[in-house]
Amino acid sequence: MKNGLPCLSLLGLALLGGCVPPPSLIDQQRQYEQDVEAQARQLHAATDDLFEAAMASGMAIVVTTTVNLDSQKYNFENNDDSVRFEKLRTGTAVWRNSANPRRILYVGNNMKAEKIGVHGSHYQTVFGRTLYQIYIVEPGHYDLVGSLYNSPRTTTPNPQANRDIAPSPLGKVTLVEKEFSEFDRGQRWQDPQYQTDTVNQNYCAAVRVVSGECVSWGTSSYDVTRQTSAGGWVADINERKVASVEAHSELKKAFASFDVAPGEAIVVDGFYPEAPNVGFEEKDCRRVANDKLDCELSALYMVRIPTGLQEFRGASDPSKYGYMKMSKALANLQYRPVKLNAKPIKDESIWGETYVLKR
């Protein structure tokens, strides 16, 4: 002790070593939660500021549509529902700026900017079965040039090797072989479970006659068996892998297109690739890697998710969630019709009208 300060050497005075107890687990958890909340607030504020800065710098805002994943009901103990959910979750339309091909919009339930970066949506909201996604974009001309999705319970073709395949004027689809987990649920009989423990016990082997003091000790042991669980039927879950295909289509001509000028905020109809949405012949496929094939497209199908200003205004305004600058940037939102090269066809889809673009 020096000058009444215990536990403080010169080094300890600098580092407070040994004098400050470590934080408790409860305090550490509370600090972690506070840090997460602070990061969320920072991201929220940065996103809101981004819309104000984007409009001031001559960028544009595009609002477009896809299917609302949450508008459907799923039983995830049912493999059929898990497959349906995976197709909906991953279904994505791809728009590209014709003057700057690096400027891409990925429109789909799995495509948020916080997850995939600048090509994703910065905000999304729902109205009925429609999901609205909001993008900050470079002004210009945008073409709908492809789609991607996962398709469980799907296998790839088995084309002949070393064939000459003529390129399609429409484009191609790349099929990547994957696996998808399904789960078989049932019951199995389990016999009663027992556990045997060995108990060690000390005993006095020799006693001093005069004092009664134990002068020698021995050890004996014996087993005790107890039941740990009763017999009966128990849940049984087994994972099973099934074939799956990740389909990436890329068009040489636009399925649809729109234009947006600097400072504009527009809403356009979106498109959803309802799997399977690609048409090709096995003879037009070639294996390009151990797990990958390229197939020349004969057709591409997309479901149009129509919208309008009234429908979008029916969704929750961003200001409701504190995005005041984003709401202001959308104040002059206008509907912009898309130019369609694809043609409508008769098809049964719960999401909208199906269109096709052929070679």
CSV table of C-alpha atoms in Angstrom, one decimal:
chain,number,residue,atom,x,y,z
A,1,MET,CA,0.0,0.0,0.0
A,2,LYS,CA,1.3,3.5,-0.9
A,3,ASN,CA,-0.5,6.7,0.0
A,4,GLY,CA,-3.6,4.7,1.0
A,5,LEU,CA,-4.0,3.1,-2.5
A,6,PRO,CA,-3.9,-0.7,-2.3
A,7,CYS,CA,-3.0,-2.9,-5.2
A,8,LEU,CA,-1.5,-0.1,-7.3
A,9,SER,CA,2.1,-0.6,-8.4
A,10,LEU,CA,3.4,1.7,-11.1
A,11,LEU,CA,2.4,-0.9,-13.8
A,12,GLY,CA,-0.9,-1.6,-12.0
A,13,LEU,CA,-1.6,2.2,-11.9
A,14,ALA,CA,-1.2,2.3,-15.6
A,15,LEU,CA,-3.2,-0.8,-16.5
A,16,LEU,CA,-5.4,-1.1,-13.4
A,17,GLY,CA,-4.2,-4.7,-13.5
A,18,GLY,CA,-5.7,-7.0,-10.9
A,19,CYS,CA,-7.9,-4.2,-9.4
A,20,VAL,CA,-10.8,-4.2,-11.8
A,21,PRO,CA,-12.9,-7.4,-11.8
A,22,PRO,CA,-13.9,-8.7,-15.3
A,23,PRO,CA,-17.5,-7.9,-16.3
A,24,SER,CA,-20.1,-10.4,-15.4
A,25,LEU,CA,-21.7,-12.5,-18.1
A,26,ILE,CA,-24.9,-10.5,-17.7
A,27,ASP,CA,-23.1,-7.3,-18.2
A,28,GLN,CA,-21.3,-8.7,-21.3
A,29,GLN,CA,-24.6,-9.8,-22.8
A,30,ARG,CA,-26.2,-6.4,-22.0
A,31,GLN,CA,-23.2,-4.6,-23.7
A,32,TYR,CA,-23.5,-6.9,-26.7
A,33,GLU,CA,-27.2,-6.0,-27.1
A,34,GLN,CA,-26.4,-2.3,-26.8
A,35,ASP,CA,-23.7,-2.6,-29.5
A,36,VAL,CA,-26.1,-4.4,-31.8
A,37,GLU,CA,-28.8,-1.7,-31.3
A,38,ALA,CA,-26.3,1.1,-31.9
A,39,GLN,CA,-25.2,-0.6,-35.1
A,40,ALA,CA,-28.8,-0.9,-36.2
A,41,ARG,CA,-29.4,2.8,-35.5
A,42,GLN,CA,-26.3,3.7,-37.5
A,43,LEU,CA,-27.4,1.6,-40.5
A,44,HIS,CA,-30.9,3.1,-40.3
A,45,ALA,CA,-29.6,6.6,-40.3
A,46,ALA,CA,-27.0,5.9,-43.0
A,47,THR,CA,-29.7,4.4,-45.3
A,48,ASP,CA,-32.0,7.4,-44.8
A,49,ASP,CA,-29.1,9.8,-45.5
A,50,LEU,CA,-28.2,7.8,-48.6
A,51,PHE,CA,-31.5,8.6,-50.3
A,52,GLU,CA,-31.1,12.4,-49.7
A,53,ALA,CA,-27.5,12.3,-51.0
A,54,ALA,CA,-28.4,10.2,-54.0
A,55,MET,CA,-31.1,12.6,-55.2
A,56,ALA,CA,-28.8,15.6,-54.6
A,57,SER,CA,-26.0,14.0,-56.7
A,58,GLY,CA,-28.2,13.2,-59.7
A,59,MET,CA,-28.9,9.6,-59.1
A,60,ALA,CA,-32.4,8.1,-59.4
A,61,ILE,CA,-34.8,5.9,-57.5
A,62,VAL,CA,-36.5,2.8,-58.9
A,63,VAL,CA,-39.3,1.0,-57.0
A,64,THR,CA,-40.2,-2.4,-58.5
A,65,THR,CA,-42.1,-5.5,-57.5
A,66,THR,CA,-41.7,-9.2,-56.9
A,67,VAL,CA,-43.8,-11.9,-55.0
A,68,ASN,CA,-44.4,-11.4,-51.3
A,69,LEU,CA,-42.9,-14.5,-49.8
A,70,ASP,CA,-44.8,-14.0,-46.5
A,71,SER,CA,-48.2,-13.9,-48.2
A,72,GLN,CA,-48.1,-17.7,-48.4
A,73,LYS,CA,-48.4,-20.3,-45.6
A,74,TYR,CA,-45.8,-23.0,-45.1
A,75,ASN,CA,-45.5,-26.1,-43.0
A,76,PHE,CA,-41.7,-26.6,-42.8
A,77,GLU,CA,-42.2,-30.1,-41.5
A,78,ASN,CA,-43.5,-30.8,-44.9
A,79,ASN,CA,-40.8,-31.3,-47.6
A,80,ASP,CA,-43.1,-30.2,-50.4
A,81,ASP,CA,-43.6,-26.8,-48.6
A,82,SER,CA,-39.8,-26.5,-48.0
A,83,VAL,CA,-39.2,-27.0,-51.7
A,84,ARG,CA,-41.9,-24.4,-52.7
A,85,PHE,CA,-40.4,-21.9,-50.2
A,86,GLU,CA,-36.9,-22.3,-51.6
A,87,LYS,CA,-38.0,-21.6,-55.1
A,88,LEU,CA,-39.9,-18.5,-54.0
A,89,ARG,CA,-37.1,-17.3,-51.7
A,90,THR,CA,-34.5,-17.5,-54.4
A,91,GLY,CA,-36.5,-16.4,-57.5
A,92,THR,CA,-34.7,-13.3,-58.8
A,93,ALA,CA,-35.1,-11.0,-61.8
A,94,VAL,CA,-31.9,-9.3,-63.1
A,95,TRP,CA,-32.0,-5.8,-64.6
A,96,ARG,CA,-28.9,-4.2,-66.2
A,97,ASN,CA,-28.0,-0.7,-67.2
A,98,SER,CA,-27.3,-0.8,-71.0
A,99,ALA,CA,-24.6,1.9,-70.9
A,100,ASN,CA,-22.9,0.6,-67.7
A,101,PRO,CA,-23.3,-3.2,-67.5
A,102,ARG,CA,-21.8,-3.1,-64.0
A,103,ARG,CA,-24.9,-1.4,-62.7
A,104,ILE,CA,-27.3,-4.3,-62.0
A,105,LEU,CA,-30.5,-4.6,-60.0
A,106,TYR,CA,-31.2,-7.9,-58.4
A,107,VAL,CA,-35.0,-8.1,-57.6
A,108,GLY,CA,-36.0,-10.8,-55.3
A,109,ASN,CA,-36.9,-11.8,-51.7
A,110,ASN,CA,-33.3,-12.7,-51.0
A,111,MET,CA,-31.7,-9.6,-52.4
A,112,LYS,CA,-31.3,-6.9,-49.8
A,113,ALA,CA,-28.4,-4.4,-50.1
A,114,GLU,CA,-27.3,-5.1,-46.5
A,115,LYS,CA,-26.7,-8.7,-47.7
A,116,ILE,CA,-25.4,-8.4,-51.3
A,117,GLY,CA,-24.3,-4.8,-51.6
A,118,VAL,CA,-25.2,-2.0,-53.9
A,119,HIS,CA,-27.0,-4.3,-56.4
A,120,GLY,CA,-29.7,-5.1,-53.8
A,121,SER,CA,-32.7,-3.2,-52.4
A,122,HIS,CA,-32.2,-0.6,-49.7
A,123,TYR,CA,-35.8,-0.9,-48.4
A,124,GLN,CA,-38.8,-3.1,-48.9
A,125,THR,CA,-42.4,-3.1,-48.0
A,126,VAL,CA,-45.5,-5.2,-48.8
A,127,PHE,CA,-49.0,-4.7,-50.0
A,128,GLY,CA,-51.1,-7.8,-50.3
A,129,ARG,CA,-49.2,-10.5,-52.3
A,130,THR,CA,-46.7,-7.9,-53.7
A,131,LEU,CA,-43.3,-7.1,-52.3
A,132,TYR,CA,-42.0,-3.6,-53.2
A,133,GLN,CA,-38.2,-3.2,-53.3
A,134,ILE,CA,-36.6,0.3,-53.5
A,135,TYR,CA,-33.2,0.8,-55.3
A,136,ILE,CA,-30.9,3.8,-55.8
A,137,VAL,CA,-29.7,3.6,-59.4
A,138,GLU,CA,-27.6,5.3,-61.9
A,139,PRO,CA,-29.9,7.1,-64.4
A,140,GLY,CA,-30.2,5.5,-67.8
A,141,HIS,CA,-31.8,2.6,-69.8
A,142,TYR,CA,-32.4,-0.7,-68.0
A,143,ASP,CA,-33.0,-4.0,-69.6
A,144,LEU,CA,-34.4,-7.2,-67.9
A,145,VAL,CA,-31.7,-9.6,-69.0
A,146,GLY,CA,-32.0,-12.7,-66.9
A,147,SER,CA,-33.1,-14.6,-63.8
A,148,LEU,CA,-31.8,-16.9,-61.2
A,149,TYR,CA,-33.3,-19.4,-58.7
A,150,ASN,CA,-32.8,-22.7,-56.9
A,151,SER,CA,-34.9,-25.6,-58.0
A,152,PRO,CA,-34.8,-28.6,-55.6
A,153,ARG,CA,-35.8,-32.1,-56.8
A,154,THR,CA,-34.4,-31.2,-60.2
A,155,THR,CA,-31.6,-32.9,-62.2
A,156,THR,CA,-29.5,-31.6,-65.1
A,157,PRO,CA,-29.6,-33.1,-68.6
A,158,ASN,CA,-26.9,-35.6,-69.6
A,159,PRO,CA,-25.8,-34.3,-73.0
A,160,GLN,CA,-23.4,-36.1,-75.4
A,161,ALA,CA,-19.8,-34.8,-75.2
A,162,ASN,CA,-17.9,-33.1,-78.0
A,163,ARG,CA,-20.9,-31.8,-79.9
A,164,ASP,CA,-20.9,-28.6,-81.9
A,165,ILE,CA,-23.7,-26.5,-80.6
A,166,ALA,CA,-24.9,-23.4,-82.4
A,167,PRO,CA,-25.3,-20.3,-80.0
A,168,SER,CA,-28.8,-19.2,-79.5
A,169,PRO,CA,-29.7,-15.6,-80.5
A,170,LEU,CA,-31.8,-15.5,-77.3
A,171,GLY,CA,-29.1,-16.4,-74.8
A,172,LYS,CA,-28.1,-19.2,-72.4
A,173,VAL,CA,-28.9,-20.7,-69.1
A,174,THR,CA,-26.2,-22.0,-66.7
A,175,LEU,CA,-27.2,-25.0,-64.6
A,176,VAL,CA,-25.2,-25.6,-61.4
A,177,GLU,CA,-25.7,-28.9,-59.7
A,178,LYS,CA,-26.4,-28.6,-56.0
A,179,GLU,CA,-27.9,-30.6,-53.1
A,180,PHE,CA,-30.9,-29.7,-51.0
A,181,SER,CA,-31.7,-31.1,-47.6
A,182,GLU,CA,-35.1,-32.8,-47.0
A,183,PHE,CA,-36.1,-34.4,-43.7
A,184,ASP,CA,-38.0,-37.6,-43.2
A,185,ARG,CA,-40.0,-37.4,-40.0
A,186,GLY,CA,-41.5,-40.4,-38.2
A,187,GLN,CA,-41.4,-42.4,-35.0
A,188,ARG,CA,-39.3,-45.2,-33.7
A,189,TRP,CA,-39.6,-47.4,-30.7
A,190,GLN,CA,-37.0,-46.8,-28.0
A,191,ASP,CA,-36.3,-49.3,-25.3
A,192,PRO,CA,-36.0,-48.1,-21.7
A,193,GLN,CA,-32.6,-46.5,-21.1
A,194,TYR,CA,-30.5,-47.4,-18.1
A,195,GLN,CA,-27.3,-46.0,-16.6
A,196,THR,CA,-24.9,-47.9,-14.3
A,197,ASP,CA,-22.7,-45.9,-11.9
A,198,THR,CA,-19.9,-47.3,-9.7
A,199,VAL,CA,-20.1,-46.2,-6.1
A,200,ASN,CA,-16.9,-46.3,-4.0
A,201,GLN,CA,-17.2,-46.6,-0.2
A,202,ASN,CA,-14.5,-46.4,2.4
A,203,TYR,CA,-14.6,-48.7,5.5
A,204,CYS,CA,-12.4,-49.2,8.6
A,205,ALA,CA,-10.3,-52.4,8.2
A,206,ALA,CA,-8.5,-52.3,11.6
A,207,VAL,CA,-9.4,-50.6,14.9
A,208,ARG,CA,-7.1,-49.8,17.9
A,209,VAL,CA,-8.6,-51.7,20.7
A,210,VAL,CA,-7.8,-49.3,23.5
A,211,SER,CA,-8.9,-46.0,21.9
A,212,GLY,CA,-11.3,-47.3,19.2
A,213,GLU,CA,-9.3,-45.3,16.6
A,214,CYS,CA,-9.3,-46.7,13.1
A,215,VAL,CA,-5.8,-47.4,12.0
A,216,SER,CA,-6.4,-49.0,8.6
A,217,TRP,CA,-8.9,-48.1,5.9
A,218,GLY,CA,-10.2,-50.2,3.0
A,219,THR,CA,-12.2,-49.4,-0.1
A,220,SER,CA,-15.1,-51.3,-1.5
A,221,SER,CA,-17.1,-50.6,-4.7
A,222,TYR,CA,-20.4,-51.7,-6.1
A,223,ASP,CA,-22.6,-50.8,-9.1
A,224,VAL,CA,-25.9,-49.0,-9.0
A,225,THR,CA,-28.2,-49.2,-12.0
A,226,ARG,CA,-31.0,-46.6,-12.6
A,227,GLN,CA,-33.4,-46.0,-15.3
A,228,THR,CA,-32.8,-42.7,-17.2
A,229,SER,CA,-35.7,-42.8,-19.6
A,230,ALA,CA,-38.8,-44.9,-20.1
A,231,GLY,CA,-39.4,-47.0,-23.2
A,232,GLY,CA,-41.9,-45.8,-25.8
A,233,TRP,CA,-42.3,-44.1,-29.2
A,234,VAL,CA,-40.0,-41.1,-29.9
A,235,ALA,CA,-39.7,-38.7,-32.7
A,236,ASP,CA,-37.2,-39.7,-35.4
A,237,ILE,CA,-35.8,-37.2,-37.9
A,238,ASN,CA,-33.4,-38.2,-40.7
A,239,GLU,CA,-31.8,-35.8,-43.2
A,240,ARG,CA,-31.9,-36.8,-46.8
A,241,LYS,CA,-30.0,-35.1,-49.7
A,242,VAL,CA,-31.8,-34.6,-53.0
A,243,ALA,CA,-30.6,-33.2,-56.3
A,244,SER,CA,-31.1,-29.5,-56.9
A,245,VAL,CA,-30.2,-27.1,-59.7
A,246,GLU,CA,-29.3,-23.4,-59.5
A,247,ALA,CA,-30.4,-21.8,-62.8
A,248,HIS,CA,-28.8,-18.6,-64.0
A,249,SER,CA,-30.3,-17.3,-67.3
A,250,GLU,CA,-28.7,-14.6,-69.3
A,251,LEU,CA,-30.4,-13.0,-72.3
A,252,LYS,CA,-28.9,-11.4,-75.4
A,253,LYS,CA,-32.0,-9.3,-76.0
A,254,ALA,CA,-34.2,-7.6,-73.4
A,255,PHE,CA,-37.2,-9.3,-72.0
A,256,ALA,CA,-38.5,-5.8,-70.9
A,257,SER,CA,-37.0,-2.3,-70.4
A,258,PHE,CA,-37.5,1.1,-68.9
A,259,ASP,CA,-35.7,4.5,-68.7
A,260,VAL,CA,-35.1,6.7,-65.7
A,261,ALA,CA,-33.7,10.2,-65.7
A,262,PRO,CA,-31.5,11.9,-63.1
A,263,GLY,CA,-33.4,12.9,-60.0
A,264,GLU,CA,-36.5,10.9,-60.9
A,265,ALA,CA,-38.3,8.4,-58.6
A,266,ILE,CA,-40.3,5.9,-60.6
A,267,VAL,CA,-42.2,2.7,-59.9
A,268,VAL,CA,-42.2,0.0,-62.6
A,269,ASP,CA,-43.8,-3.4,-63.0
A,270,GLY,CA,-41.6,-6.3,-61.8
A,271,PHE,CA,-41.1,-9.8,-63.0
A,272,TYR,CA,-40.8,-13.1,-61.2
A,273,PRO,CA,-39.1,-16.3,-62.6
A,274,GLU,CA,-41.5,-19.0,-61.6
A,275,ALA,CA,-39.5,-22.2,-61.7
A,276,PRO,CA,-38.9,-23.7,-64.1
A,277,ASN,CA,-38.8,-20.7,-66.4
A,278,VAL,CA,-36.2,-21.8,-69.0
A,279,GLY,CA,-36.8,-23.6,-72.3
A,280,PHE,CA,-34.0,-25.6,-74.0
A,281,GLU,CA,-33.3,-28.9,-75.6
A,282,GLU,CA,-30.9,-31.5,-74.1
A,283,LYS,CA,-29.0,-31.5,-77.4
A,284,ASP,CA,-28.2,-27.8,-76.9
A,285,CYS,CA,-26.4,-28.4,-73.6
A,286,ARG,CA,-22.7,-28.9,-72.9
A,287,ARG,CA,-20.9,-29.7,-69.7
A,288,VAL,CA,-18.5,-26.9,-68.9
A,289,ALA,CA,-17.4,-28.1,-65.4
A,290,ASN,CA,-17.8,-31.1,-63.1
A,291,ASP,CA,-21.0,-29.5,-61.6
A,292,LYS,CA,-22.0,-27.1,-64.3
A,293,LEU,CA,-23.8,-27.1,-67.7
A,294,ASP,CA,-24.5,-24.4,-70.3
A,295,CYS,CA,-27.7,-24.7,-72.3
A,296,GLU,CA,-28.7,-22.5,-75.3
A,297,LEU,CA,-32.1,-21.0,-74.6
A,298,SER,CA,-35.1,-21.5,-76.8
A,299,ALA,CA,-37.4,-19.5,-74.5
A,300,LEU,CA,-37.6,-17.6,-71.2
A,301,TYR,CA,-40.7,-17.3,-69.1
A,302,MET,CA,-41.4,-14.6,-66.4
A,303,VAL,CA,-44.5,-13.7,-64.4
A,304,ARG,CA,-45.4,-10.0,-64.5
A,305,ILE,CA,-46.1,-8.5,-61.1
A,306,PRO,CA,-48.2,-5.4,-62.1
A,307,THR,CA,-48.4,-2.3,-59.9
A,308,GLY,CA,-49.3,1.4,-59.8
A,309,LEU,CA,-49.0,4.4,-57.6
A,310,GLN,CA,-52.2,3.7,-55.8
A,311,GLU,CA,-51.1,0.1,-54.9
A,312,PHE,CA,-47.7,1.3,-53.7
A,313,ARG,CA,-49.2,4.1,-51.6
A,314,GLY,CA,-51.3,1.4,-50.0
A,315,ALA,CA,-48.1,-0.1,-48.5
A,316,SER,CA,-46.5,1.4,-45.4
A,317,ASP,CA,-44.8,4.7,-46.0
A,318,PRO,CA,-41.0,4.6,-45.0
A,319,SER,CA,-41.7,7.6,-42.7
A,320,LYS,CA,-43.6,5.2,-40.4
A,321,TYR,CA,-40.3,3.5,-39.6
A,322,GLY,CA,-38.3,6.7,-39.3
A,323,TYR,CA,-37.0,7.0,-42.9
A,324,MET,CA,-38.0,10.6,-43.3
A,325,LYS,CA,-35.5,11.5,-46.0
A,326,MET,CA,-36.4,8.4,-48.0
A,327,SER,CA,-40.1,9.3,-47.8
A,328,LYS,CA,-39.4,12.8,-49.0
A,329,ALA,CA,-37.4,11.4,-51.9
A,330,LEU,CA,-40.4,9.3,-52.9
A,331,ALA,CA,-42.9,12.2,-52.6
A,332,ASN,CA,-42.9,12.8,-56.4
A,333,LEU,CA,-42.9,9.1,-57.4
A,334,GLN,CA,-44.4,8.4,-60.8
A,335,TYR,CA,-45.5,5.2,-62.6
A,336,ARG,CA,-43.3,4.3,-65.6
A,337,PRO,CA,-44.6,1.7,-68.0
A,338,VAL,CA,-42.1,-0.9,-69.1
A,339,LYS,CA,-41.5,-1.6,-72.8
A,340,LEU,CA,-42.1,-5.3,-73.4
A,341,ASN,CA,-40.5,-7.5,-76.0
A,342,ALA,CA,-41.9,-10.6,-74.4
A,343,LYS,CA,-45.5,-11.8,-75.2
A,344,PRO,CA,-48.2,-12.9,-72.8
A,345,ILE,CA,-49.3,-16.5,-72.8
A,346,LYS,CA,-52.0,-18.6,-71.2
A,347,ASP,CA,-50.5,-20.1,-68.1
A,348,GLU,CA,-51.7,-20.9,-64.6
A,349,SER,CA,-49.9,-18.8,-62.0
A,350,ILE,CA,-51.3,-17.4,-58.8
A,351,TRP,CA,-48.9,-14.4,-59.1
A,352,GLY,CA,-49.9,-12.8,-62.3
A,353,GLU,CA,-49.8,-13.1,-66.1
A,354,THR,CA,-46.9,-15.1,-67.6
A,355,TYR,CA,-44.9,-13.7,-70.5
A,356,VAL,CA,-42.4,-15.5,-72.8
A,357,LEU,CA,-39.5,-14.4,-74.9
A,358,LYS,CA,-38.5,-16.8,-77.6
A,359,ARG,CA,-35.4,-17.2,-79.8
